[in-house]
């Protein structure tokens, strides 16, 4: 187990040294605006929203389940929120709002 841990630490140290090595062409501490800009297409590649596949997914996006509504009701009431951290959601909700 110790040898595995030592190997893992050694690997992480070598990876940090390789990844954090500075480029000798650029002086340290000077970043130009061009070096941090990326193309608009590349920037938007991960921001594009996925299309909804079915009406069921559309419905779930706009309407909350009754359990989620109860959770939000309890979270918006500070004593219930505090008690739910201590004893759990079900007991806290029953204490302040009755049966669910």
Coordinates of N, CA, C and O in Angstrom, one line a residue:
X1 N 0.8 -1.2 0.0 CA 0.0 0.0 0.0 C 0.9 1.3 0.0 O 0.6 2.2 -0.7
X2 N 2.0 1.2 0.8 CA 2.8 2.4 0.8 C 3.5 2.6 -0.5 O 3.8 3.8 -0.9
X3 N 3.9 1.5 -1.1 CA 4.6 1.7 -2.4 C 3.7 2.3 -3.5 O 4.1 3.1 -4.3
X4 N 2.4 1.9 -3.4 CA 1.4 2.4 -4.3 C 1.2 3.9 -4.1 O 1.1 4.7 -5.0
X5 N 1.1 4.3 -2.8 CA 1.0 5.7 -2.5 C 2.2 6.5 -2.9 O 2.1 7.6 -3.4
X6 N 3.4 6.0 -2.7 CA 4.6 6.6 -3.1 C 4.7 6.8 -4.6 O 5.1 7.9 -5.1
X7 N 4.3 5.8 -5.3 CA 4.2 5.9 -6.8 C 3.2 6.9 -7.2 O 3.5 7.7 -8.2
X8 N 2.1 7.0 -6.6 CA 1.1 8.0 -6.9 C 1.6 9.4 -6.7 O 1.5 10.3 -7.5
X9 N 2.3 9.6 -5.6 CA 2.8 11.0 -5.2 C 3.9 11.3 -6.2 O 4.0 12.5 -6.7
X10 N 4.8 10.4 -6.6 CA 5.8 10.6 -7.5 C 5.3 11.0 -8.9 O 5.7 11.9 -9.5
X11 N 4.2 10.3 -9.3 CA 3.6 10.6 -10.6 C 3.0 11.9 -10.6 O 3.1 12.7 -11.6
X12 N 2.3 12.3 -9.5 CA 1.7 13.6 -9.5 C 2.7 14.7 -9.5 O 2.6 15.8 -10.1
X13 N 3.9 14.5 -8.8 CA 4.9 15.5 -8.8 C 5.5 15.7 -10.2 O 5.8 16.8 -10.6
X14 N 5.8 14.6 -10.9 CA 6.3 14.7 -12.2 C 5.3 15.4 -13.2 O 5.7 16.2 -14.0
X15 N 4.0 15.1 -13.0 CA 3.0 15.7 -13.9 C 3.0 17.2 -13.6 O 2.8 18.0 -14.5
X16 N 3.1 17.6 -12.3 CA 3.1 19.0 -12.0 C 4.3 19.7 -12.6 O 4.2 20.8 -13.1
X17 N 5.4 19.1 -12.5 CA 6.6 19.7 -13.1 C 6.5 19.9 -14.6 O 6.9 20.9 -15.2
X18 N 6.0 18.9 -15.3 CA 5.9 18.9 -16.7 C 4.9 19.9 -17.2 O 5.1 20.6 -18.2
X19 N 3.7 20.0 -16.5 CA 2.6 20.9 -16.9 C 2.9 22.3 -16.6 O 2.4 23.2 -17.3
X20 N 3.6 22.6 -15.5 CA 3.8 23.9 -15.0 C 5.1 24.5 -15.5 O 5.5 25.6 -15.1
X21 N 5.8 23.9 -16.4 CA 7.0 24.4 -17.0 C 6.7 25.6 -17.8 O 5.8 25.6 -18.7
X22 N 7.5 26.7 -17.6 CA 7.2 27.9 -18.4 C 7.9 27.9 -19.7 O 8.9 27.3 -19.9
X23 N 7.3 28.6 -20.6 CA 7.9 28.7 -22.0 C 9.1 29.7 -21.9 O 8.9 30.8 -21.5
X24 N 10.3 29.3 -22.3 CA 11.4 30.1 -22.2 C 11.4 31.3 -23.2 O 12.1 32.3 -23.0
X25 N 10.5 31.3 -24.2 CA 10.5 32.4 -25.2 C 9.8 33.6 -24.6 O 10.1 34.8 -24.9
X26 N 8.8 33.4 -23.7 CA 8.1 34.5 -23.1 C 8.6 34.9 -21.7 O 8.9 34.0 -20.9
X27 N 8.8 36.2 -21.5 CA 9.3 36.6 -20.1 C 8.2 36.3 -19.1 O 7.0 36.4 -19.4
X28 N 8.6 36.0 -17.9 CA 7.6 35.6 -16.9 C 6.8 36.9 -16.5 O 7.3 38.0 -16.4
X29 N 5.5 36.7 -16.2 CA 4.6 37.7 -15.8 C 4.0 38.6 -16.8 O 3.3 39.5 -16.5
X30 N 4.4 38.4 -18.1 CA 3.8 39.3 -19.1 C 2.9 38.4 -20.0 O 3.4 37.6 -20.8
X31 N 1.6 38.6 -19.9 CA 0.6 38.0 -20.8 C 0.0 39.0 -21.7 O -0.5 40.0 -21.3
X32 N 0.0 38.7 -23.0 CA -0.6 39.6 -23.9 C -2.1 39.3 -24.1 O -2.5 38.1 -23.8
X33 N -2.8 40.2 -24.6 CA -4.3 40.0 -24.8 C -4.5 38.9 -25.8 O -5.5 38.1 -25.8
X34 N -3.6 38.8 -26.8 CA -3.8 37.8 -27.9 C -3.5 36.4 -27.4 O -4.1 35.5 -27.9
X35 N -2.8 36.3 -26.3 CA -2.5 34.9 -25.9 C -3.6 34.3 -25.1 O -3.7 33.1 -24.9
X36 N -4.6 35.1 -24.6 CA -5.7 34.6 -23.9 C -7.0 34.6 -24.6 O -8.0 34.1 -24.2
X37 N -7.0 35.1 -25.8 CA -8.2 35.1 -26.7 C -8.3 33.8 -27.4 O -7.3 33.2 -27.8
X38 N -9.6 33.4 -27.5 CA -9.9 32.2 -28.3 C -10.9 32.5 -29.4 O -11.6 33.5 -29.2
X39 N -11.0 31.7 -30.4 CA -12.0 31.9 -31.4 C -13.4 31.8 -30.9 O -13.7 31.1 -29.9
X40 N -14.3 32.5 -31.5 CA -15.7 32.5 -31.1 C -16.3 31.1 -31.2 O -17.1 30.7 -30.3
X41 N -16.0 30.4 -32.3 CA -16.6 29.1 -32.5 C -16.1 28.1 -31.4 O -16.9 27.3 -30.9
X42 N -14.8 28.2 -31.0 CA -14.3 27.4 -29.9 C -15.0 27.7 -28.6 O -15.3 26.8 -27.8
X43 N -15.1 29.0 -28.3 CA -15.7 29.4 -27.1 C -17.2 28.9 -26.9 O -17.6 28.6 -25.9
X44 N -17.9 29.0 -28.0 CA -19.3 28.6 -28.0 C -19.6 27.1 -28.1 O -20.7 26.6 -28.0
X45 N -18.5 26.3 -28.3 CA -18.7 24.9 -28.5 C -19.3 24.2 -27.3 O -20.1 23.3 -27.4
X46 N -18.9 24.6 -26.1 CA -19.4 24.0 -24.9 C -20.6 24.7 -24.3 O -21.2 24.3 -23.4
X47 N -20.9 25.9 -24.8 CA -22.0 26.7 -24.3 C -23.3 26.3 -25.0 O -24.4 26.6 -24.4
X48 N -23.3 25.8 -26.2 CA -24.5 25.5 -26.9 C -25.4 24.6 -26.1 O -25.1 23.6 -25.5
X49 N -26.7 25.0 -26.1 CA -27.7 24.3 -25.4 C -28.2 23.1 -26.2 O -28.4 23.1 -27.4
X50 N -28.3 22.0 -25.4 CA -28.8 20.8 -26.1 C -30.3 20.9 -26.4 O -31.1 21.5 -25.7
X51 N -30.7 20.4 -27.5 CA -32.1 20.4 -27.9 C -32.9 19.4 -27.0 O -32.4 18.3 -26.7
X52 N -34.1 19.7 -26.7 CA -35.0 18.8 -26.0 C -35.4 17.7 -26.9 O -35.9 17.9 -28.0
X53 N -35.3 16.5 -26.4 CA -35.5 15.3 -27.2 C -37.0 15.0 -27.2 O -37.5 14.4 -28.2
X54 N -37.8 15.3 -26.2 CA -39.1 14.8 -26.2 C -40.0 15.8 -25.4 O -39.5 16.6 -24.6
X55 N -41.3 15.8 -25.5 CA -42.2 16.6 -24.8 C -42.1 16.4 -23.2 O -42.3 17.3 -22.4
X56 N -41.7 15.1 -22.9 CA -41.6 14.8 -21.5 C -40.4 15.6 -20.8 O -40.6 16.1 -19.7
X57 N -39.3 15.7 -21.6 CA -38.2 16.5 -21.1 C -38.5 18.0 -21.0 O -38.1 18.7 -20.1
X58 N -39.3 18.5 -22.0 CA -39.8 19.8 -21.9 C -40.7 20.1 -20.7 O -40.5 21.1 -20.0
X59 N -41.5 19.1 -20.4 CA -42.4 19.2 -19.2 C -41.6 19.3 -17.9 O -41.9 20.1 -17.0
X60 N -40.6 18.4 -17.8 CA -39.8 18.4 -16.6 C -39.0 19.6 -16.4 O -38.6 20.0 -15.3
X61 N -38.6 20.3 -17.5 CA -37.8 21.5 -17.4 C -38.7 22.6 -16.8 O -38.1 23.5 -16.1
X62 N -40.0 22.7 -17.1 CA -40.8 23.8 -16.6 C -41.6 23.5 -15.4 O -42.0 24.5 -14.7
X63 N -41.9 22.3 -15.0 CA -42.7 22.0 -13.9 C -42.0 21.1 -12.9 O -41.3 20.2 -13.3
X64 N -42.1 21.4 -11.6 CA -41.4 20.7 -10.6 C -42.3 19.6 -10.0 O -43.5 19.8 -9.9
X65 N -41.6 18.6 -9.5 CA -42.4 17.5 -8.9 C -42.8 18.0 -7.5 O -42.3 18.9 -6.9
X66 N -43.9 17.4 -6.9 CA -44.3 17.8 -5.6 C -43.2 17.7 -4.5 O -43.1 18.5 -3.6
X67 N -42.4 16.6 -4.6 CA -41.3 16.5 -3.6 C -40.3 17.6 -3.7 O -39.9 18.2 -2.7
X68 N -40.0 18.1 -5.0 CA -39.1 19.2 -5.1 C -39.7 20.5 -4.6 O -39.0 21.3 -4.0
X69 N -41.0 20.6 -4.8 CA -41.7 21.8 -4.2 C -41.7 21.8 -2.7 O -41.5 22.9 -2.1
X70 N -41.8 20.6 -2.1 CA -41.7 20.5 -0.6 C -40.3 20.9 -0.2 O -40.2 21.6 0.9
X71 N -39.3 20.4 -0.9 CA -37.9 20.7 -0.5 C -37.7 22.2 -0.5 O -37.1 22.7 0.4
X72 N -38.2 22.8 -1.6 CA -38.0 24.3 -1.7 C -38.7 25.0 -0.6 O -38.2 26.0 -0.1
X73 N -39.9 24.6 -0.3 CA -40.7 25.2 0.8 C -39.9 25.1 2.1 O -39.8 26.1 2.9
X74 N -39.3 23.9 2.4 CA -38.6 23.8 3.6 C -37.3 24.6 3.6 O -36.9 25.1 4.6
X75 N -36.6 24.6 2.4 CA -35.4 25.4 2.3 C -35.6 26.9 2.5 O -34.7 27.6 3.0
X76 N -36.8 27.4 2.1 CA -37.1 28.8 2.2 C -37.5 29.2 3.6 O -37.6 30.4 3.9
X77 N -37.8 28.3 4.5 CA -38.1 28.6 5.9 C -36.9 28.2 6.7 O -36.6 27.0 6.9
X78 N -36.2 29.2 7.3 CA -34.9 28.9 7.9 C -35.0 27.9 9.1 O -34.1 27.0 9.1
X79 N -36.0 27.9 10.0 CA -36.0 26.9 11.0 C -36.1 25.4 10.4 O -35.5 24.5 10.9
X80 N -36.9 25.3 9.4 CA -37.1 24.0 8.7 C -35.8 23.6 8.1 O -35.3 22.4 8.1
X81 N -35.1 24.5 7.4 CA -33.9 24.2 6.7 C -32.8 23.8 7.7 O -32.1 22.8 7.5
X82 N -32.7 24.5 8.8 CA -31.7 24.1 9.9 C -32.0 22.8 10.5 O -31.1 21.9 10.6
X83 N -33.3 22.5 10.8 CA -33.6 21.2 11.3 C -33.4 20.1 10.3 O -33.0 19.0 10.7
X84 N -33.7 20.3 9.1 CA -33.5 19.3 8.1 C -32.0 18.9 8.0 O -31.7 17.7 7.7
X85 N -31.1 19.8 8.3 CA -29.7 19.5 8.3 C -29.3 18.6 9.5 O -28.4 17.8 9.4
X86 N -30.1 18.7 10.5 CA -29.8 18.0 11.8 C -30.5 16.6 11.8 O -29.8 15.6 12.1
X87 N -31.8 16.5 11.4 CA -32.5 15.2 11.6 C -33.0 14.7 10.2 O -33.5 13.6 10.2
X88 N -32.9 15.4 9.2 CA -33.4 14.9 7.9 C -34.6 15.7 7.4 O -35.3 16.3 8.2
X89 N -34.8 15.6 6.1 CA -35.9 16.4 5.5 C -37.2 16.0 5.9 O -38.1 16.8 6.3
X90 N -37.5 14.7 6.0 CA -38.8 14.2 6.3 C -39.3 14.6 7.6 O -40.4 15.1 7.8
X91 N -38.5 14.4 8.6 CA -38.8 14.8 10.0 C -39.0 16.3 10.1 O -39.9 16.8 10.8
X92 N -38.1 17.1 9.5 CA -38.2 18.5 9.6 C -39.5 19.0 8.9 O -40.2 19.9 9.4
X93 N -39.8 18.5 7.7 CA -41.0 18.9 7.0 C -42.2 18.6 7.8 O -43.2 19.4 7.9
X94 N -42.3 17.4 8.4 CA -43.4 17.0 9.2 C -43.6 17.9 10.4 O -44.7 18.2 10.9
X95 N -42.5 18.3 11.0 CA -42.5 19.1 12.2 C -43.1 20.5 11.9 O -43.9 21.0 12.7
X96 N -42.8 21.1 10.8 CA -43.2 22.5 10.5 C -44.4 22.6 9.6 O -45.2 23.5 9.7
X97 N -44.6 21.6 8.7 CA -45.7 21.7 7.7 C -46.7 20.6 7.8 O -47.6 20.6 6.9
X98 N -46.6 19.7 8.6 CA -47.5 18.5 8.7 C -47.1 17.4 7.8 O -46.0 17.4 7.2
X99 N -48.0 16.4 7.6 CA -47.7 15.3 6.7 C -47.5 15.7 5.3 O -48.1 16.6 4.8
X100 N -46.7 14.9 4.6 CA -46.6 15.1 3.2 C -47.0 13.9 2.4 O -47.2 12.8 2.9

